Coordinates of C-alpha atoms in Angstrom, one line a residue:
X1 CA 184.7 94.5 283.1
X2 CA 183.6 90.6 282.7
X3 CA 183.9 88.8 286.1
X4 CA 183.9 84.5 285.5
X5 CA 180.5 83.0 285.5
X6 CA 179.8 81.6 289.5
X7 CA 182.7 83.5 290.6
X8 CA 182.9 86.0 293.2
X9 CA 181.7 89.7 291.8
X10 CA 183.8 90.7 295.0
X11 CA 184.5 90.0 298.8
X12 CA 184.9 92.8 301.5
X13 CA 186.0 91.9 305.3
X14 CA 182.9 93.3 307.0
X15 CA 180.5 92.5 309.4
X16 CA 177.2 94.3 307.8
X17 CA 176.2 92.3 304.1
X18 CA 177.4 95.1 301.5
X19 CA 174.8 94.1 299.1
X20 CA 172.2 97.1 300.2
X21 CA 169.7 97.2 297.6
X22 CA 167.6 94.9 294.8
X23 CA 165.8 95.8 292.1
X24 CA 164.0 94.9 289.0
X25 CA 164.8 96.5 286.0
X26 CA 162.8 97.1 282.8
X27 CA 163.5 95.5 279.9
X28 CA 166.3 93.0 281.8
X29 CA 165.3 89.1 282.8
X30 CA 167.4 88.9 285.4
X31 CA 167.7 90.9 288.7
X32 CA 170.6 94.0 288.7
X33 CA 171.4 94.6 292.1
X34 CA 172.8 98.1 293.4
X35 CA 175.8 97.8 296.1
X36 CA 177.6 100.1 298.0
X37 CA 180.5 100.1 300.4
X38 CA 179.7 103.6 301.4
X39 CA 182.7 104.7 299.2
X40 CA 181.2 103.7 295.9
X41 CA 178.1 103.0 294.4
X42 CA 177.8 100.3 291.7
X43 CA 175.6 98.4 289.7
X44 CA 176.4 94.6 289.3
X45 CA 174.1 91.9 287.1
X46 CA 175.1 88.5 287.4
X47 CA 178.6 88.7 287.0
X48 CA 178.9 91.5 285.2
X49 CA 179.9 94.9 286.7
X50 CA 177.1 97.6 284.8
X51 CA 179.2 100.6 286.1
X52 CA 180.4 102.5 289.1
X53 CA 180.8 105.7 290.6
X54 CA 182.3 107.4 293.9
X55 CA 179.7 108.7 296.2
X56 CA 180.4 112.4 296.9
X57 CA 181.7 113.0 300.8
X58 CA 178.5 113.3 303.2
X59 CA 176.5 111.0 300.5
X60 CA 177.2 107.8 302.3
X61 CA 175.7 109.0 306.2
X62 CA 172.8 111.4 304.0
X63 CA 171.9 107.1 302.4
X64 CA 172.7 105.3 305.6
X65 CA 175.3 103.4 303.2
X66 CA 178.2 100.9 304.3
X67 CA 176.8 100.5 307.5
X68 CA 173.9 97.6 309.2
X69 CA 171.2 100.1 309.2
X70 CA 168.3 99.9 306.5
X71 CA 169.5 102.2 303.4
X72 CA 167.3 105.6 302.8
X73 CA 166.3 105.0 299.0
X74 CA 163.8 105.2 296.5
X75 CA 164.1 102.7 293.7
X76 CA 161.4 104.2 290.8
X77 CA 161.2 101.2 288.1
X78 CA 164.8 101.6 286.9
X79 CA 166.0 104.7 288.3
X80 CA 167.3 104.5 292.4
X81 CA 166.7 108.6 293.9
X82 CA 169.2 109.2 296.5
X83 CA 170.8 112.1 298.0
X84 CA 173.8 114.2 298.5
X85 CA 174.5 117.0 300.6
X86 CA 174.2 119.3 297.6
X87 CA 171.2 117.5 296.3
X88 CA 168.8 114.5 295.3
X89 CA 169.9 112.5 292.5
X90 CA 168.5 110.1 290.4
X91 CA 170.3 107.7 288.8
X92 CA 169.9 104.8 286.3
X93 CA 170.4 101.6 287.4
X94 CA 171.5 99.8 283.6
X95 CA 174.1 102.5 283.1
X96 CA 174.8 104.4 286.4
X97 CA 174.0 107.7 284.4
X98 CA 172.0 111.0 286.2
X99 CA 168.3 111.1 285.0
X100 CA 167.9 114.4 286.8
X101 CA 169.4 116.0 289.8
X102 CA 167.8 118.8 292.0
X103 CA 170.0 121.0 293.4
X104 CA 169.3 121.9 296.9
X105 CA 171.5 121.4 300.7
X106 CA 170.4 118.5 302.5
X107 CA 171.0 118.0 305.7
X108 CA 168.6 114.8 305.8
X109 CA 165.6 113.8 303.9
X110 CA 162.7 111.1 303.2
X111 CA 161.3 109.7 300.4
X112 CA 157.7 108.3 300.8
X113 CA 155.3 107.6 297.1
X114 CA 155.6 110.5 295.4
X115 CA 157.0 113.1 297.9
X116 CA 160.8 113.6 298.8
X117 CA 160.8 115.7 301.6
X118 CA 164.4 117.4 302.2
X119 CA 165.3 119.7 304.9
X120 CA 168.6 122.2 306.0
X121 CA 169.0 124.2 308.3
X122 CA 165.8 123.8 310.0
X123 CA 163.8 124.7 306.5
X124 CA 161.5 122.3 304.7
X125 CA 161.1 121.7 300.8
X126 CA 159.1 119.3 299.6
X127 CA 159.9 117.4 296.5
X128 CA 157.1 116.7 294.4
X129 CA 158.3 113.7 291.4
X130 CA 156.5 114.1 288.4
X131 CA 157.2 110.7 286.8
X132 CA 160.6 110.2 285.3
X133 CA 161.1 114.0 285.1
X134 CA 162.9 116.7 287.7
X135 CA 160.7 117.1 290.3
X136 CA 158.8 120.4 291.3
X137 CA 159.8 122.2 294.9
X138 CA 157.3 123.7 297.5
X139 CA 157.6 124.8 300.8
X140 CA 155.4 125.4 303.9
X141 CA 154.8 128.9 303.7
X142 CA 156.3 129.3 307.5
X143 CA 158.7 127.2 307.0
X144 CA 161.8 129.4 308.3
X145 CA 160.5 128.0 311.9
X146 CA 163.4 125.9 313.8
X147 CA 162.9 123.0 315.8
X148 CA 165.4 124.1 318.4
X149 CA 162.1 125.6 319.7
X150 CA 160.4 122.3 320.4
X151 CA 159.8 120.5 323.7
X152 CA 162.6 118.8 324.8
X153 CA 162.8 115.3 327.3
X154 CA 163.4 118.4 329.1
X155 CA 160.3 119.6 329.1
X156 CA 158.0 116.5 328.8
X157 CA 159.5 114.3 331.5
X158 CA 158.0 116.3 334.2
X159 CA 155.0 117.7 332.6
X160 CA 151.5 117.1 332.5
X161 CA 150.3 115.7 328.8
X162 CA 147.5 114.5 327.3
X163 CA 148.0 111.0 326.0
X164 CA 146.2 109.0 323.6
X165 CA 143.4 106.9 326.6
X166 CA 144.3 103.6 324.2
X167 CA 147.6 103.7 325.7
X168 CA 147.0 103.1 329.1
X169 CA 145.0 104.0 331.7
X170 CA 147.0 106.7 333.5
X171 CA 144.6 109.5 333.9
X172 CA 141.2 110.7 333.6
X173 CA 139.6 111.0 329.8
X174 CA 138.5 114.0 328.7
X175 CA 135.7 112.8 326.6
X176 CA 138.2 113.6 323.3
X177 CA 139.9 110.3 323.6
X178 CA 142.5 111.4 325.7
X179 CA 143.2 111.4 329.4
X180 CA 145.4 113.9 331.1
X181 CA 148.7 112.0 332.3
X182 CA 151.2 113.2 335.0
X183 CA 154.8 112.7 334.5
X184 CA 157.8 112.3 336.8
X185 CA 161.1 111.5 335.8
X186 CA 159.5 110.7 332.2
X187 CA 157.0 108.2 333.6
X188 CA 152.6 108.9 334.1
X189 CA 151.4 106.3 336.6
X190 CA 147.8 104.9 337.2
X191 CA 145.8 103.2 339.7
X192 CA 146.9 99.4 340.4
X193 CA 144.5 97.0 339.3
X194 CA 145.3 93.5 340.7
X195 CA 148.3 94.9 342.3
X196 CA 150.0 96.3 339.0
X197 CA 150.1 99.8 338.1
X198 CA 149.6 100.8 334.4
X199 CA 152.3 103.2 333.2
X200 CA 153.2 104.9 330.0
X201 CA 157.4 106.0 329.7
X202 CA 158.4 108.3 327.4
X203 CA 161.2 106.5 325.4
X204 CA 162.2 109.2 322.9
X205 CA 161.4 112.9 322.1
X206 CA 162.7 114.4 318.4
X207 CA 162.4 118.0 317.4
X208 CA 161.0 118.9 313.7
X209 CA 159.1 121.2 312.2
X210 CA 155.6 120.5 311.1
X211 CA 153.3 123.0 309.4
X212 CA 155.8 125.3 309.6
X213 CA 156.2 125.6 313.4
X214 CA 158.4 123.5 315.8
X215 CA 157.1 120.3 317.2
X216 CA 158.4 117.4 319.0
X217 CA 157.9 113.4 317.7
X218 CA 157.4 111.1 320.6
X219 CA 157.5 107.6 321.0
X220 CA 155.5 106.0 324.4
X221 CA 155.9 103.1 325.9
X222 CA 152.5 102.1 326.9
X223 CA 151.9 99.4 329.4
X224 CA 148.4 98.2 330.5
X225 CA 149.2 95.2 332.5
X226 CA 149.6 91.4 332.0
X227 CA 152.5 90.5 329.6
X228 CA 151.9 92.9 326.6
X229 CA 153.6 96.0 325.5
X230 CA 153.6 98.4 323.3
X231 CA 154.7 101.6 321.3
X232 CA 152.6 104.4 320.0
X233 CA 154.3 107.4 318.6
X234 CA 152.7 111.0 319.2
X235 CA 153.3 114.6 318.7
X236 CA 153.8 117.4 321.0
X237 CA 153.6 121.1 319.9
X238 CA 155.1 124.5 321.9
X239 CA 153.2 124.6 325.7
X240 CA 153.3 120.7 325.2
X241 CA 149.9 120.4 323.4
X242 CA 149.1 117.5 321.7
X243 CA 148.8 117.8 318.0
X244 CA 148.2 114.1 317.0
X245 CA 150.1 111.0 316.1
X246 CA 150.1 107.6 314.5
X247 CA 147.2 105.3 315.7
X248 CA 148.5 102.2 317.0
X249 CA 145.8 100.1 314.9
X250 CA 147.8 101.2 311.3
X251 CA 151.3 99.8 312.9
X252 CA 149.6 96.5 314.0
X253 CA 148.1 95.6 310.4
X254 CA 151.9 95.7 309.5
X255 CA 152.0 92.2 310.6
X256 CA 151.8 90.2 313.9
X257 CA 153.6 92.1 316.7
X258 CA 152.2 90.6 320.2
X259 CA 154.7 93.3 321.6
X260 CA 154.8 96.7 319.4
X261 CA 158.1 97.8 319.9
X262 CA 158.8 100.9 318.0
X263 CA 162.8 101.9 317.6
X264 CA 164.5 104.2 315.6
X265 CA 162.4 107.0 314.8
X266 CA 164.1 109.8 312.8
X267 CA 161.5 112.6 312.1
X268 CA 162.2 114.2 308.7
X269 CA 160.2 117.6 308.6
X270 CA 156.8 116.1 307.5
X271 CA 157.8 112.8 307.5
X272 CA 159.0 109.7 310.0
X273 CA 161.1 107.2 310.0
X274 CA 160.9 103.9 312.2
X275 CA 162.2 100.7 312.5
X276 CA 160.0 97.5 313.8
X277 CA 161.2 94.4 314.8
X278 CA 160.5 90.6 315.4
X279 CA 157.5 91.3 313.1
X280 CA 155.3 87.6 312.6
X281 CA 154.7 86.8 308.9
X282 CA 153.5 83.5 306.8
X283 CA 155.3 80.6 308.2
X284 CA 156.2 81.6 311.4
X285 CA 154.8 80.3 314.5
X286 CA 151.7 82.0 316.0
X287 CA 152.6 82.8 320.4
X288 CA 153.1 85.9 322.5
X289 CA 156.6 84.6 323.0
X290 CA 157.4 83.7 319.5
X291 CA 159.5 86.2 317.8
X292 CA 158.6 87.1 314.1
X293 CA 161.3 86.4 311.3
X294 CA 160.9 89.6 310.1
X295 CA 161.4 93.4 310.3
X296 CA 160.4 96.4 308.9
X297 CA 161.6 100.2 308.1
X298 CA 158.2 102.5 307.9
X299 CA 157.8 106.2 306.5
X300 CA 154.6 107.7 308.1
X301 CA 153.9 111.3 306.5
X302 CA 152.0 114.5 308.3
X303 CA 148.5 114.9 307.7
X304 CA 147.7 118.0 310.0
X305 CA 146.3 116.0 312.4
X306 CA 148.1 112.7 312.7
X307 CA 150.8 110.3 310.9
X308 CA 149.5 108.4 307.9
X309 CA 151.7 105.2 306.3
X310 CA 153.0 106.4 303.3
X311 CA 155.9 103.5 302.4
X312 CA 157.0 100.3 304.5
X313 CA 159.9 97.9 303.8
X314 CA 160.0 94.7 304.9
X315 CA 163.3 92.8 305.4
X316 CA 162.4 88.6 305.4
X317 CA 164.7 86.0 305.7
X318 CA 163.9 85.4 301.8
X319 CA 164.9 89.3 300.9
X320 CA 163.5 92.4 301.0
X321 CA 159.7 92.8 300.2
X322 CA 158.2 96.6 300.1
X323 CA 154.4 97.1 300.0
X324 CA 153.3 98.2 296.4
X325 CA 151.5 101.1 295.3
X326 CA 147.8 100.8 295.8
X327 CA 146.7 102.4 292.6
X328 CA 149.2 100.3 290.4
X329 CA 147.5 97.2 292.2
X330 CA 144.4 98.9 291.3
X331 CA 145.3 99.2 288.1
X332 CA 146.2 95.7 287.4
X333 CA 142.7 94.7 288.8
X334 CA 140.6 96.6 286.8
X335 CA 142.6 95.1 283.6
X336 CA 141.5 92.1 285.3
X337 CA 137.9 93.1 285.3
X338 CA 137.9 94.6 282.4
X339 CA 139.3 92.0 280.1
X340 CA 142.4 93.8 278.8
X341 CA 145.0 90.8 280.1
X342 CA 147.5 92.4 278.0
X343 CA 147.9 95.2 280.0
X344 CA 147.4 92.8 283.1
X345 CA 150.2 90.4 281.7
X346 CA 152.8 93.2 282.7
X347 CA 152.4 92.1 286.8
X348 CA 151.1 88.5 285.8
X349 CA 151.9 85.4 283.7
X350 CA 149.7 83.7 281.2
X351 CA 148.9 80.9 283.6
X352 CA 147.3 82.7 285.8
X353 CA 145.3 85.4 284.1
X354 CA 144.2 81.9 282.0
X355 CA 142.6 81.2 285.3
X356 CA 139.6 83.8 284.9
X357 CA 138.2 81.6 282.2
X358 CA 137.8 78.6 284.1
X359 CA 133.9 77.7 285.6
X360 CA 132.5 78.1 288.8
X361 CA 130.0 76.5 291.2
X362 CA 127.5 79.3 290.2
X363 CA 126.2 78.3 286.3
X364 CA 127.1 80.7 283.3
X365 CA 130.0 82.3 285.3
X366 CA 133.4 82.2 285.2
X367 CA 136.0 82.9 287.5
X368 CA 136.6 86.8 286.5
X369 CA 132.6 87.4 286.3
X370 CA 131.9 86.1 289.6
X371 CA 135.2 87.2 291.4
X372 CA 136.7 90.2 289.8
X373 CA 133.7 92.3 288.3
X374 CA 134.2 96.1 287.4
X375 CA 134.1 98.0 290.2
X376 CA 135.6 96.6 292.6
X377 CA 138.2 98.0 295.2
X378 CA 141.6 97.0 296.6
X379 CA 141.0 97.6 299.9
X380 CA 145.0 97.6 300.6
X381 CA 148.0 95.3 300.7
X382 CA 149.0 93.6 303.7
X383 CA 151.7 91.5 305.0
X384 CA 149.6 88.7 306.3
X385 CA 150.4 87.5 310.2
X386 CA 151.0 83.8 310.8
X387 CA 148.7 81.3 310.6
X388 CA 146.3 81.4 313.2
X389 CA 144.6 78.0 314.8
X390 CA 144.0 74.7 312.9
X391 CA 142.1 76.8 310.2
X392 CA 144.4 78.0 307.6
X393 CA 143.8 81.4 308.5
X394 CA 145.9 84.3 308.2
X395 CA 145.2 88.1 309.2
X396 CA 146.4 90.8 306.9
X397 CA 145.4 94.2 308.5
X398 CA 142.0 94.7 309.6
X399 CA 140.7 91.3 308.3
X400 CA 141.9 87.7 307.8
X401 CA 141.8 85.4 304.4
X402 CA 141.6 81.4 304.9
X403 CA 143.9 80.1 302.4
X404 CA 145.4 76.7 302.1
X405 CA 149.0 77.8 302.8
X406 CA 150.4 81.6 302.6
X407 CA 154.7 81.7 302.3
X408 CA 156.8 84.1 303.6
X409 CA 157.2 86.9 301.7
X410 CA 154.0 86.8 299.9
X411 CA 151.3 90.2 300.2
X412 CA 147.6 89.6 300.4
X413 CA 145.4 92.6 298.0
X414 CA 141.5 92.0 299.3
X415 CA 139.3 92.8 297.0
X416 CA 135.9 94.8 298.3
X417 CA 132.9 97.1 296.6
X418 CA 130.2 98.9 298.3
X419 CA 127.9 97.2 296.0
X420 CA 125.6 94.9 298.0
X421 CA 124.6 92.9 294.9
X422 CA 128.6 91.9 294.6
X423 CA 128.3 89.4 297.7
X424 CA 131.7 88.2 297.4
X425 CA 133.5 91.7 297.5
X426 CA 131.4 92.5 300.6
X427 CA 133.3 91.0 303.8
X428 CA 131.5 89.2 306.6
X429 CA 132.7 89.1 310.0
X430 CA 134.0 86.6 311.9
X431 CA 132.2 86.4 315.4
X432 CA 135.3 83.8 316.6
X433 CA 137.9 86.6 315.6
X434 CA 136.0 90.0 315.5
X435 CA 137.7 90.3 311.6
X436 CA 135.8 90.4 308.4
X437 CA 136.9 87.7 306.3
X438 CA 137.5 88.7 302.5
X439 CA 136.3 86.1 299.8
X440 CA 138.1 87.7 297.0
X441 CA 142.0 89.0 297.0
X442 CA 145.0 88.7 294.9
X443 CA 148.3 86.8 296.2
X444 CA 151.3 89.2 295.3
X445 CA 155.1 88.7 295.4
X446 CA 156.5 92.4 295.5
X447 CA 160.4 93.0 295.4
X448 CA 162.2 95.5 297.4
X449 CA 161.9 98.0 294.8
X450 CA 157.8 97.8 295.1
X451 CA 157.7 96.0 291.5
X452 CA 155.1 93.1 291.9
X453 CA 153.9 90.0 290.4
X454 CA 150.7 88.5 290.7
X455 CA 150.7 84.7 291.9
X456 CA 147.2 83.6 292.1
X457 CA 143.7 85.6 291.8
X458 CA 142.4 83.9 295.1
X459 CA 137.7 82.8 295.4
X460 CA 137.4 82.0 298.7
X461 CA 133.7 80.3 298.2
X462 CA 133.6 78.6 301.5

């Protein structure tokens, strides 16, 4: 149906925003949007209604749709992959038709790059997508293992565990990186140091399975003194070992979180889902008190011996942003370097790929020679932290760029090589902030679906 131009598409009395997804789609100028009252699914552009469908019954809790909390979704280009208890689905956004739907029970599931990781009834099966096409099931060869047979708060609160010595100071390392922490009523106490104790609280335990055998996802609490706090998530196997977990440095170059408060976390066999809060970004003022405009859903996947970031989502007071794909933004840059700006143009406008061509303070090269050279690396995409001092400097994960002004929303790409002759790719560190500074790095605006543009290719040349 045709809706009048600037009129309401339609109005629901709710407290939660119903609009629950964004994305771009190919081929289209404008923005379709997907929206859902946890009812139906439709897809609006403008004010036209593309199409609509009921969601089958259980779809709707399976999506976290209708509801406040963050939707569980994968948005693929022009296709959105969601599931229903008889199923994943994927479904195209123009026309609301099924691409391809893999028939399986789900009692819940994750989606992180190219892995959709379902489980029922305790069993795992991994989901492997194969571009557009239906995508290829495995499973853990011992996956039939339950994770009713997991440690419980049960049996961790009063246990002895070994904890990650970062955390805090609660008992005596065992040259491994751990110390051996004593817990009563879900709470390891150390020695006082200027008359306050260091304590580490066990604020959540969730069974799963992981390599095929039961094990329990934990989030501490991890207090060292003074006015900071934070989270660290870890794993616990049968007799309470410790199998691993998610080091806190990889949650802190998600942006500027004085206090690290993990909340949420929803283990999905191999995968984990969490929610961070009050997350500092571009534009928002730099103190431990200061809370962060921003928040973030994050999907960590199993490695074996720990969690690794597969997918995060950021929700801004300008929309939502979610971190690209590091090998389509390495893609785009060795267009770049190579010279093919056609292939380049499809994440960048004319304006600024025209930039390469311009001169530079060192004779006979121009911008792309000097800056952008074959070769080199995007050492990952981060959602820089807020400016820190009078310097217009901002951190973005394990470094910091000095730029003359970063806005919210926008994702810093550095650029590196292990080439010492490529000075500018090779970061120097900054004594003042114990952070390599990155000359070279491209300025993104990514949309909730993970699409990107690139802004500005960014020389810093001091």
């Amino acid at each position: 149906m045709e809706l009048e131009p600037g009129a309401p598409a339609w109005s629901i009395a709710a407290e939660p925003p119903r609009r629950v997804a964004g994305m771009r789609v190919p081929g289209m100028r404008s923005t379709a949007w997907v929206i859902s009252d946890g009812g139906t699914l439709a897809g609006v552009r403008g004010g036209k209604l593309l199409w609509s469908r009921p969601l089958p019954e259980g779809a709707a809790a399976l999506n976290r749709l209708g509801g406040a909390e963050q939707p569980l979704w994968l948005a693929v280009g022009g296709t959105l992959i969601m599931a229903q208890p008889d199923g994943i689905v994927a479904i195209d956004v123009v026309d609301g038709s099924t691409v391809w739907q893999a028939s399986t029970p789900v009692d819940s599931w994750a989606a992180a790059g190219e892995q959709i990781v379902v489980v029922h009834g305790g069993q795992v099966t991994v989901l492997t997508r194969q571009g557009d096409d239906l995508p290829e099931a495995s499973a853990p060869p011992t996956a039939a293992a339950t994770a009713s047979a997991a440690p419980g708060m049960e049996d961790l609160s009063d246990a002895t565990l070994s904890v990650p010595e970062q955390c805090a100071p609660v008992g005596e390392p065992d040259g491994s990186g751990l110390v051996k922490a004593t817990f009563v009523d879900g709470v390891a106490t150390g020695q006082e140091m200027a008359g306050v104790a260091p304590t580490v609280t066990i604020s959540s335990a969730s069974p799963t399975v992981l390599d095929g055998k039961p094990a329990s996802v934990v989030t501490l609490s991890c207090y060292g003194g003074g006015n900071t706090a934070y989270s660290m998530i870890t794993v616990y196997g049968q007799d309470n070992a410790y199998l691993g977990g998610l080091e806190p440095e990889r949650i802190a170059s998600l942006g500027g979180m004085p206090d690290q408060v993990i909340t949420d976390p929803q283990p999905v066999g191999p995968a984990i889902i969490f929610s961070l809060a009050g997350v500092q970004i571009a534009g928002d003022q730099n103190c431990h008190a200061c809370r962060g405009s921003a928040s973030a859903t994050v999907t960590a996947m199993w490695s074996g011996s720990g969690y690794d970031i597969a997918d995060v989502l950021y929700q801004t007071p300008d929309g939502e942003v979610r971190m690209p794909r590091l090998k389509e933004v390495q893609a785009f840059y060795d267009a770049v370097a190579s010279g093919d700006d056609a292939t380049a143009g499809e994440h960048a406008d004319q304006a600024v790929l025209a930039s390469l061509e311009q001169s530079t303070m060192e004779p006979g090269k121009t911008k792309r020679e000097l800056g952008f050279p074959p070769g080199g690396r995007i050492k990952g995409c981060y959602m820089p932290g807020p400016q820190a001092g009078t310097m217009p400097s901002y951190p973005v994960g394990p470094g910091q760029v000095h730029s003359p002004g970063l806005q919210p929303g926008d994702v810093v790409c550095p650029v590196v090589s292990d080439d010492p002759a490529q000075s500018l790719l090779n970061p120097a560190m900054d004594a003042s902030t114990g952070r390599e500074t990155y000359l070279v790095w491209l300025k993104l605006r990514p949309d909730g679906s993970g699409s990107f543009r690139v802004t500005d290719l960014m020389i810093d040349m001091g």
